[in-house]
Amino acid sequence: MDLHLQKSKVKSQKSKATITGSKSETNRLLLLQALYPNISIENTSISDDSEVMSRALNSQLTTHNSQLIDVHHAGTAMRFLTAYFAQKENCEIILTGSSRMKERPIKVLVDALQQLGADIEYLENTGFPPIKIKGKKLTQNKVSLPANVSSQYISALLLIAPKLENGLILTLEGDITSMPYIKMTLEILHEIGIKTSFLGNKITVCHAELVSASQFTIESDWSSASYWYSIVALSEIGFQVTLSSYKENSLQGDSALVNIYQDFGVETVFNYNNSITISKERIHNSQLTTHNSQLNNSPDIAQTIAVTCFGLGIACDLYGLHTLKIKETDRLEALKTELSKLGAQVCVTNNSLHLEASTKFLENQKINTYQDHRMAMAFAPMALKVPIIIQEAEVVSKSYPTFWHDLKNFGFEITSV
């Protein structure tokens, strides 16, 4: 499904939107709920990724036949489920995914799990899905892995750690990527009563056979909020939108939006009812010729920021983006290609993106989304500047299924082509 977004204007100066729970928090809690059934969860994500996680964790498994579980494009589910099924005794599963998923590396995690005693084998290409897992009791409790790869590998190990009979001592080697996601995992473990420590490069998680009954209300997804920050930034002064439900002391690294978007004239107010109001208070800083962001801790908002800067006619230098090359697509090359279609001058390295300032936008360009939800949503706000076509627009269901419906409610003119 391709969508044509006419050059649009938001229909109301004051609007509201509801965004469901964080995909990151939801998937962590779904796995912990599978380990400890007395945990209850509210405001779960309605994303495809979380649906995949939920279905897989509720599968009726048997040792008689290998059960096939297809996670499609869900990278978080692939990593978390690999760890979960490795420690689940008396099950045998084949974990696979889309053609792109079969290109996304998983060797670092599999090596770590094998250090703990896991029985995992590759079925096609070494280091990549699909993999066959024979669940068993994992008795080893010490493992090390590179820290400059996806933090999902680290979180996958931490989430199963309390169920390992001797807990886990995890040593991280090198510089740590996406620290907020690791801290999110540890904080959630702490909230259900698991004892943990993080000293230097060593994380310790204690064994816990049982935990006290807990109820969690998941904070809404800051990554999804980023597209509204971009819409506000590209709108006229005075436009504001209220989003629910968000916390000022968020566990999510993408809450860095609050500070980053001040450069673009966007202010954030945290309301008493756990909502936020974001508003365009001024034009962006006239002294700002180039926006700089170090995004090691929040790489998922890089696409949004790059498009915002392009729409505002600001240059940008974004750093700390090496993990974007192994996402749903190589997001750095994808950004370069699609922004160039609109008239941008972009260059990328293995971990950075550099955009030159431009005030000319080419109309009705077809933006390839590469089966990547964030490409679709990051480029959509450009419709406030120029008509644009988003290809394979249904991909937004991966994290934000109601995205196009919400945009229409705000006044965006959207038709199928």
Short mmCIF file of C-alpha atoms in Angstrom, two decimals, residues 34-406:
data_model
loop_
_atom_site.label_atom_id
_atom_site.label_comp_id
_atom_site.label_asym_id
_atom_site.label_seq_id
_atom_site.Cartn_x
_atom_site.Cartn_y
_atom_site.Cartn_z
CA ALA A 34 6.42 -15.73 31.01
CA LEU A 35 9.08 -16.48 33.65
CA TYR A 36 7.01 -15.15 36.56
CA PRO A 37 3.26 -15.45 35.78
CA ASN A 38 2.18 -13.36 38.79
CA ILE A 39 3.34 -10.19 36.99
CA SER A 40 0.47 -8.24 35.39
CA ILE A 41 0.85 -5.56 32.71
CA GLU A 42 -1.30 -2.63 31.55
CA ASN A 43 -0.98 -0.27 28.56
CA THR A 44 0.96 -2.83 26.52
CA SER A 45 2.15 -1.96 23.04
CA ILE A 46 -0.18 -2.93 20.17
CA SER A 47 2.76 -3.16 17.80
CA ASP A 48 3.44 -6.13 15.54
CA ASP A 49 6.67 -6.78 17.46
CA SER A 50 4.86 -7.14 20.76
CA GLU A 51 2.14 -9.30 19.20
CA VAL A 52 4.86 -11.61 17.87
CA MET A 53 6.46 -11.78 21.32
CA SER A 54 3.17 -12.54 23.03
CA ARG A 55 2.19 -15.31 20.59
CA ALA A 56 5.59 -16.97 20.78
CA LEU A 57 5.72 -16.90 24.57
CA ASN A 58 2.26 -18.46 24.74
CA SER A 59 3.07 -21.24 22.27
CA GLN A 60 2.32 -24.78 23.38
CA LEU A 61 5.73 -26.39 23.01
CA THR A 62 6.67 -30.05 22.86
CA THR A 63 9.88 -32.08 22.75
CA HIS A 64 8.45 -34.45 20.15
CA ASN A 65 8.65 -32.10 17.18
CA SER A 66 10.50 -28.85 16.49
CA GLN A 67 7.99 -26.00 16.46
CA LEU A 68 8.57 -23.21 13.96
CA ILE A 69 8.27 -19.68 15.30
CA ASP A 70 8.45 -16.88 12.73
CA VAL A 71 9.16 -13.42 14.18
CA HIS A 72 8.96 -11.74 10.73
CA HIS A 73 10.80 -8.37 11.05
CA ALA A 74 10.84 -8.21 14.87
CA GLY A 75 14.48 -7.88 15.88
CA THR A 76 13.76 -7.47 19.59
CA ALA A 77 11.64 -10.62 19.55
CA MET A 78 14.37 -12.59 17.77
CA ARG A 79 17.00 -11.68 20.37
CA PHE A 80 14.79 -11.99 23.45
CA LEU A 81 13.16 -15.25 22.35
CA THR A 82 16.52 -16.83 21.54
CA ALA A 83 17.56 -16.36 25.16
CA TYR A 84 14.15 -17.34 26.56
CA PHE A 85 13.86 -20.64 24.70
CA ALA A 86 17.51 -21.53 25.35
CA GLN A 87 16.75 -21.75 29.08
CA LYS A 88 13.26 -23.26 28.77
CA GLU A 89 13.61 -26.94 29.52
CA ASN A 90 12.01 -29.66 27.42
CA CYS A 91 11.26 -27.64 24.32
CA GLU A 92 12.64 -27.64 20.81
CA ILE A 93 11.98 -24.76 18.44
CA ILE A 94 13.17 -23.30 15.17
CA LEU A 95 13.32 -19.52 15.30
CA THR A 96 13.20 -17.75 11.93
CA GLY A 97 12.10 -14.49 10.37
CA SER A 98 11.86 -12.42 7.20
CA SER A 99 14.56 -12.39 4.53
CA ARG A 100 16.01 -9.26 6.15
CA MET A 101 15.96 -10.95 9.57
CA LYS A 102 18.10 -13.73 8.10
CA GLU A 103 20.70 -11.04 7.29
CA ARG A 104 20.75 -9.59 10.80
CA PRO A 105 23.55 -11.06 12.94
CA ILE A 106 22.83 -13.04 16.09
CA LYS A 107 26.20 -14.75 16.62
CA VAL A 108 27.24 -12.58 19.57
CA LEU A 109 24.16 -13.63 21.52
CA VAL A 110 24.33 -17.28 20.49
CA ASP A 111 28.02 -17.45 21.46
CA ALA A 112 27.19 -16.00 24.88
CA LEU A 113 24.33 -18.45 25.44
CA GLN A 114 26.54 -21.34 24.38
CA GLN A 115 29.07 -20.21 27.00
CA LEU A 116 26.26 -20.74 29.50
CA GLY A 117 25.61 -24.24 28.12
CA ALA A 118 22.83 -23.58 25.59
CA ASP A 119 22.13 -25.99 22.73
CA ILE A 120 21.70 -23.82 19.62
CA GLU A 121 22.59 -24.56 16.00
CA TYR A 122 22.42 -22.55 12.79
CA LEU A 123 20.23 -23.99 10.04
CA GLU A 124 21.42 -21.91 7.09
CA ASN A 125 24.24 -19.38 7.47
CA THR A 126 26.54 -19.41 10.50
CA GLY A 127 25.90 -16.38 12.69
CA PHE A 128 22.40 -15.66 11.34
CA PRO A 129 18.84 -16.95 11.75
CA PRO A 130 17.17 -19.35 11.36
CA ILE A 131 18.39 -21.20 14.43
CA LYS A 132 17.34 -24.43 16.14
CA ILE A 133 17.13 -24.27 19.94
CA LYS A 134 16.83 -27.23 22.30
CA GLY A 135 15.86 -25.73 25.64
CA LYS A 136 17.71 -26.98 28.70
CA LYS A 137 18.75 -26.00 32.20
CA LEU A 138 21.67 -23.56 31.98
CA THR A 139 24.04 -24.16 34.89
CA GLN A 140 26.95 -21.87 34.00
CA ASN A 141 26.73 -18.35 35.36
CA LYS A 142 29.62 -16.38 33.85
CA VAL A 143 29.71 -14.95 30.36
CA SER A 144 31.33 -12.09 28.48
CA LEU A 145 30.43 -10.36 25.23
CA PRO A 146 31.31 -7.23 23.24
CA ALA A 147 29.45 -4.20 24.55
CA ASN A 148 29.56 -2.14 21.35
CA VAL A 149 26.95 -4.23 19.54
CA SER A 150 23.18 -4.16 19.93
CA SER A 151 22.13 -3.69 23.55
CA GLN A 152 19.35 -6.19 22.85
CA TYR A 153 21.91 -9.00 23.15
CA ILE A 154 22.78 -7.77 26.63
CA SER A 155 19.17 -7.28 27.70
CA ALA A 156 18.23 -10.74 26.41
CA LEU A 157 20.77 -12.30 28.77
CA LEU A 158 19.80 -10.09 31.71
CA LEU A 159 16.11 -10.92 31.35
CA ILE A 160 16.63 -14.68 31.68
CA ALA A 161 19.37 -14.30 34.30
CA PRO A 162 17.16 -14.49 37.43
CA LYS A 163 15.82 -17.87 36.31
CA LEU A 164 19.30 -19.36 35.88
CA GLU A 165 19.98 -21.53 38.92
CA ASN A 166 23.18 -19.61 39.73
CA GLY A 167 22.15 -16.22 38.41
CA LEU A 168 24.49 -14.43 36.00
CA ILE A 169 27.75 -12.49 36.04
CA LEU A 170 28.00 -10.66 32.72
CA THR A 171 31.24 -8.93 31.70
CA LEU A 172 30.97 -6.28 28.99
CA GLU A 173 34.00 -5.78 26.77
CA GLY A 174 34.66 -2.35 25.25
CA ASP A 175 32.47 0.73 24.99
CA ILE A 176 28.80 0.19 25.80
CA THR A 177 26.15 0.99 23.18
CA SER A 178 22.65 2.24 24.06
CA MET A 179 23.18 2.37 27.83
CA PRO A 180 19.60 3.53 28.57
CA TYR A 181 18.20 0.24 27.25
CA ILE A 182 20.47 -1.74 29.58
CA LYS A 183 19.47 0.49 32.49
CA MET A 184 15.80 0.03 31.53
CA THR A 185 16.19 -3.74 31.76
CA LEU A 186 17.96 -3.54 35.13
CA GLU A 187 15.39 -1.11 36.54
CA ILE A 188 12.50 -3.38 35.51
CA LEU A 189 14.28 -6.33 37.17
CA HIS A 190 14.72 -4.22 40.28
CA GLU A 191 11.02 -3.29 40.30
CA ILE A 192 9.97 -6.94 40.41
CA GLY A 193 12.37 -7.59 43.28
CA ILE A 194 15.43 -9.02 41.50
CA LYS A 195 18.77 -8.07 43.04
CA THR A 196 21.25 -6.68 40.53
CA SER A 197 24.48 -4.68 40.48
CA PHE A 198 26.31 -2.83 37.71
CA LEU A 199 29.89 -1.97 38.66
CA GLY A 200 32.41 -0.96 36.04
CA ASN A 201 32.01 -3.36 33.15
CA LYS A 202 30.40 -6.13 35.18
CA ILE A 203 26.69 -6.77 35.68
CA THR A 204 25.48 -9.26 38.29
CA VAL A 205 21.92 -10.60 38.45
CA CYS A 206 20.90 -12.85 41.33
CA HIS A 207 18.77 -15.99 41.03
CA ALA A 208 15.13 -15.66 42.07
CA GLU A 209 12.82 -18.65 41.82
CA LEU A 210 9.78 -16.52 42.69
CA VAL A 211 8.93 -12.83 42.81
CA SER A 212 6.16 -10.92 44.56
CA ALA A 213 3.03 -10.18 42.57
CA SER A 214 3.53 -6.94 40.64
CA GLN A 215 1.41 -4.72 38.42
CA PHE A 216 2.99 -2.49 35.79
CA THR A 217 1.51 0.33 33.77
CA ILE A 218 3.83 0.72 30.81
CA GLU A 219 4.86 4.21 29.78
CA SER A 220 3.94 5.20 26.23
CA ASP A 221 6.56 4.91 23.53
CA TRP A 222 8.96 7.85 23.16
CA SER A 223 10.15 6.63 19.74
CA SER A 224 6.56 7.02 18.49
CA ALA A 225 6.37 10.46 20.10
CA SER A 226 9.35 11.54 18.01
CA TYR A 227 7.19 11.86 14.89
CA TRP A 228 4.92 14.30 16.72
CA TYR A 229 7.95 16.30 17.80
CA SER A 230 8.89 16.52 14.14
CA ILE A 231 5.35 17.58 13.15
CA VAL A 232 5.35 20.30 15.81
CA ALA A 233 8.82 21.49 14.75
CA LEU A 234 7.71 21.78 11.11
CA SER A 235 4.40 23.50 12.00
CA GLU A 236 3.60 27.15 12.59
CA ILE A 237 4.35 28.90 15.87
CA GLY A 238 1.58 28.25 18.38
CA PHE A 239 0.78 24.68 17.34
CA GLN A 240 0.70 22.20 20.20
CA VAL A 241 -0.17 18.57 20.76
CA THR A 242 -0.79 16.67 23.99
CA LEU A 243 0.36 13.05 24.14
CA SER A 244 -0.34 10.43 26.80
CA SER A 245 1.11 8.88 28.86
CA TYR A 246 4.70 9.92 29.63
CA LYS A 247 6.96 10.26 32.64
CA GLU A 248 9.51 12.95 33.32
CA ASN A 249 11.84 10.32 34.82
CA SER A 250 11.46 7.97 31.84
CA LEU A 251 13.47 4.76 31.47
CA GLN A 252 13.48 5.22 27.69
CA GLY A 253 16.56 6.70 26.06
CA ASP A 254 14.47 8.34 23.34
CA SER A 255 13.12 10.77 25.94
CA ALA A 256 16.22 12.75 24.92
CA LEU A 257 13.77 14.31 22.44
CA VAL A 258 12.77 16.79 25.12
CA ASN A 259 16.18 18.47 25.08
CA ILE A 260 17.10 17.87 21.45
CA TYR A 261 13.97 19.50 20.02
CA GLN A 262 14.51 22.70 21.97
CA ASP A 263 17.00 23.48 19.19
CA PHE A 264 14.03 23.45 16.81
CA GLY A 265 11.78 25.74 18.86
CA VAL A 266 9.81 22.92 20.52
CA GLU A 267 9.09 23.00 24.24
CA THR A 268 7.77 20.16 26.40
CA VAL A 269 5.56 20.46 29.48
CA PHE A 270 4.95 17.44 31.72
CA ASN A 271 1.37 17.57 32.96
CA TYR A 272 -0.01 16.28 36.26
CA ASN A 273 -1.92 13.45 34.54
CA ASN A 274 1.19 11.84 32.99
CA SER A 275 0.64 13.50 29.64
CA ILE A 276 3.02 15.85 27.88
CA THR A 277 2.22 18.94 25.84
CA ILE A 278 4.70 19.76 23.12
CA SER A 279 4.40 23.11 21.38
CA LYS A 280 6.10 25.25 18.76
CA GLU A 281 7.04 28.31 20.80
CA ARG A 282 9.42 30.03 18.40
CA ILE A 283 11.31 29.56 15.19
CA HIS A 284 14.46 27.56 15.62
CA ASN A 285 17.50 29.36 16.99
CA SER A 286 18.60 31.78 14.27
CA GLN A 287 22.20 31.26 15.37
CA LEU A 288 21.83 27.52 14.73
CA THR A 289 23.33 26.64 11.37
CA THR A 290 24.15 23.01 12.18
CA HIS A 291 22.45 20.75 14.69
CA ASN A 292 24.78 18.29 16.43
CA SER A 293 23.59 15.23 18.34
CA GLN A 294 25.44 12.30 19.85
CA LEU A 295 22.88 9.50 19.63
CA ASN A 296 24.71 6.51 21.11
CA ASN A 297 21.90 6.23 23.67
CA SER A 298 18.99 6.92 21.32
CA PRO A 299 19.80 5.83 17.74
CA ASP A 300 16.14 5.09 16.89
CA ILE A 301 15.35 8.81 16.66
CA ALA A 302 18.13 9.58 14.18
CA GLN A 303 15.85 9.28 11.15
CA THR A 304 13.29 11.62 12.69
CA ILE A 305 15.92 14.24 13.57
CA ALA A 306 17.52 14.12 10.12
CA VAL A 307 14.18 14.71 8.37
CA THR A 308 13.26 17.48 10.82
CA CYS A 309 16.52 19.29 10.13
CA PHE A 310 16.04 18.93 6.38
CA GLY A 311 12.48 20.30 6.61
CA LEU A 312 13.69 23.28 8.66
CA GLY A 313 16.58 24.05 6.31
CA ILE A 314 19.18 23.24 8.98
CA ALA A 315 22.35 21.21 8.50
CA CYS A 316 22.95 18.39 10.94
CA ASP A 317 25.76 16.13 12.11
CA LEU A 318 24.51 13.01 13.89
CA TYR A 319 26.93 10.63 15.59
CA GLY A 320 26.85 7.31 17.45
CA LEU A 321 24.81 5.54 14.78
CA HIS A 322 26.78 2.34 14.11
CA THR A 323 23.90 0.09 15.22
CA LEU A 324 21.63 1.53 12.49
CA LYS A 325 23.42 -0.56 9.88
CA ILE A 326 21.95 -3.80 11.31
CA LYS A 327 18.36 -2.65 11.83
CA GLU A 328 15.36 -3.49 9.60
CA THR A 329 17.50 -1.98 6.84
CA ASP A 330 20.82 -0.16 6.75
CA ARG A 331 19.19 2.99 8.00
CA LEU A 332 22.17 5.24 7.25
CA GLU A 333 22.28 4.31 3.56
CA ALA A 334 18.48 4.40 3.40
CA LEU A 335 18.39 7.92 4.82
CA LYS A 336 21.03 9.08 2.38
CA THR A 337 19.14 7.64 -0.60
CA GLU A 338 15.67 8.89 0.34
CA LEU A 339 16.68 12.36 1.54
CA SER A 340 18.62 12.77 -1.70
CA LYS A 341 15.40 12.14 -3.65
CA LEU A 342 13.94 15.21 -1.93
CA GLY A 343 16.95 17.34 -2.90
CA ALA A 344 19.16 16.89 0.14
CA GLN A 345 22.95 16.66 0.16
CA VAL A 346 23.87 13.85 2.56
CA CYS A 347 26.94 11.81 3.34
CA VAL A 348 27.23 8.95 5.81
CA THR A 349 29.98 6.96 7.48
CA ASN A 350 29.74 3.72 9.45
CA ASN A 351 28.50 5.63 12.51
CA SER A 352 27.43 9.12 11.44
CA LEU A 353 25.23 11.16 9.13
CA HIS A 354 25.96 14.64 7.77
CA LEU A 355 23.25 16.72 6.10
CA GLU A 356 23.80 20.06 4.38
CA ALA A 357 21.29 22.87 4.81
CA SER A 358 18.76 23.24 1.98
CA THR A 359 15.60 25.24 1.40
CA LYS A 360 14.46 23.52 -1.80
CA PHE A 361 12.33 20.37 -1.61
CA LEU A 362 11.42 18.21 -4.59
CA GLU A 363 7.73 17.35 -4.81
CA ASN A 364 5.90 14.01 -5.04
CA GLN A 365 8.98 11.88 -4.52
CA LYS A 366 8.43 8.19 -3.79
CA ILE A 367 10.04 7.33 -0.47
CA ASN A 368 11.10 3.71 -0.26
CA THR A 369 10.57 2.42 3.30
CA TYR A 370 12.69 -0.76 2.91
CA GLN A 371 10.17 -2.62 5.11
CA ASP A 372 11.31 -0.31 7.92
CA HIS A 373 8.56 1.31 9.99
CA ARG A 374 10.75 4.19 11.08
CA MET A 375 11.51 5.23 7.50
CA ALA A 376 7.79 5.58 6.80
CA MET A 377 7.00 7.60 9.91
CA ALA A 378 10.13 9.74 9.92
CA PHE A 379 9.44 11.04 6.40
CA ALA A 380 5.70 11.60 6.85
CA PRO A 381 6.05 15.05 8.53
CA MET A 382 7.65 16.36 5.31
CA ALA A 383 4.08 16.57 3.98
CA LEU A 384 3.87 19.82 5.93
CA LYS A 385 6.38 21.19 3.42
CA VAL A 386 5.80 19.32 0.17
CA PRO A 387 3.58 16.53 -1.21
CA ILE A 388 5.23 13.14 -0.77
CA ILE A 389 4.54 9.46 -1.48
CA ILE A 390 5.30 6.84 1.17
CA GLN A 391 5.73 3.34 -0.28
CA GLU A 392 4.67 0.20 1.62
CA ALA A 393 3.09 2.47 4.21
CA GLU A 394 1.48 -0.44 6.08
CA VAL A 395 4.90 -1.18 7.59
CA VAL A 396 4.05 1.23 10.44
CA SER A 397 2.12 -1.61 12.08
CA LYS A 398 5.45 -2.87 13.38
CA SER A 399 5.43 -0.25 16.14
CA TYR A 400 2.58 2.27 15.64
CA PRO A 401 -0.42 0.70 13.83
CA THR A 402 -2.69 3.76 14.14
CA PHE A 403 -0.13 6.23 12.79
CA TRP A 404 -1.84 7.09 9.49
CA HIS A 405 -5.26 7.28 11.15
CA ASP A 406 -3.85 9.70 13.73
#
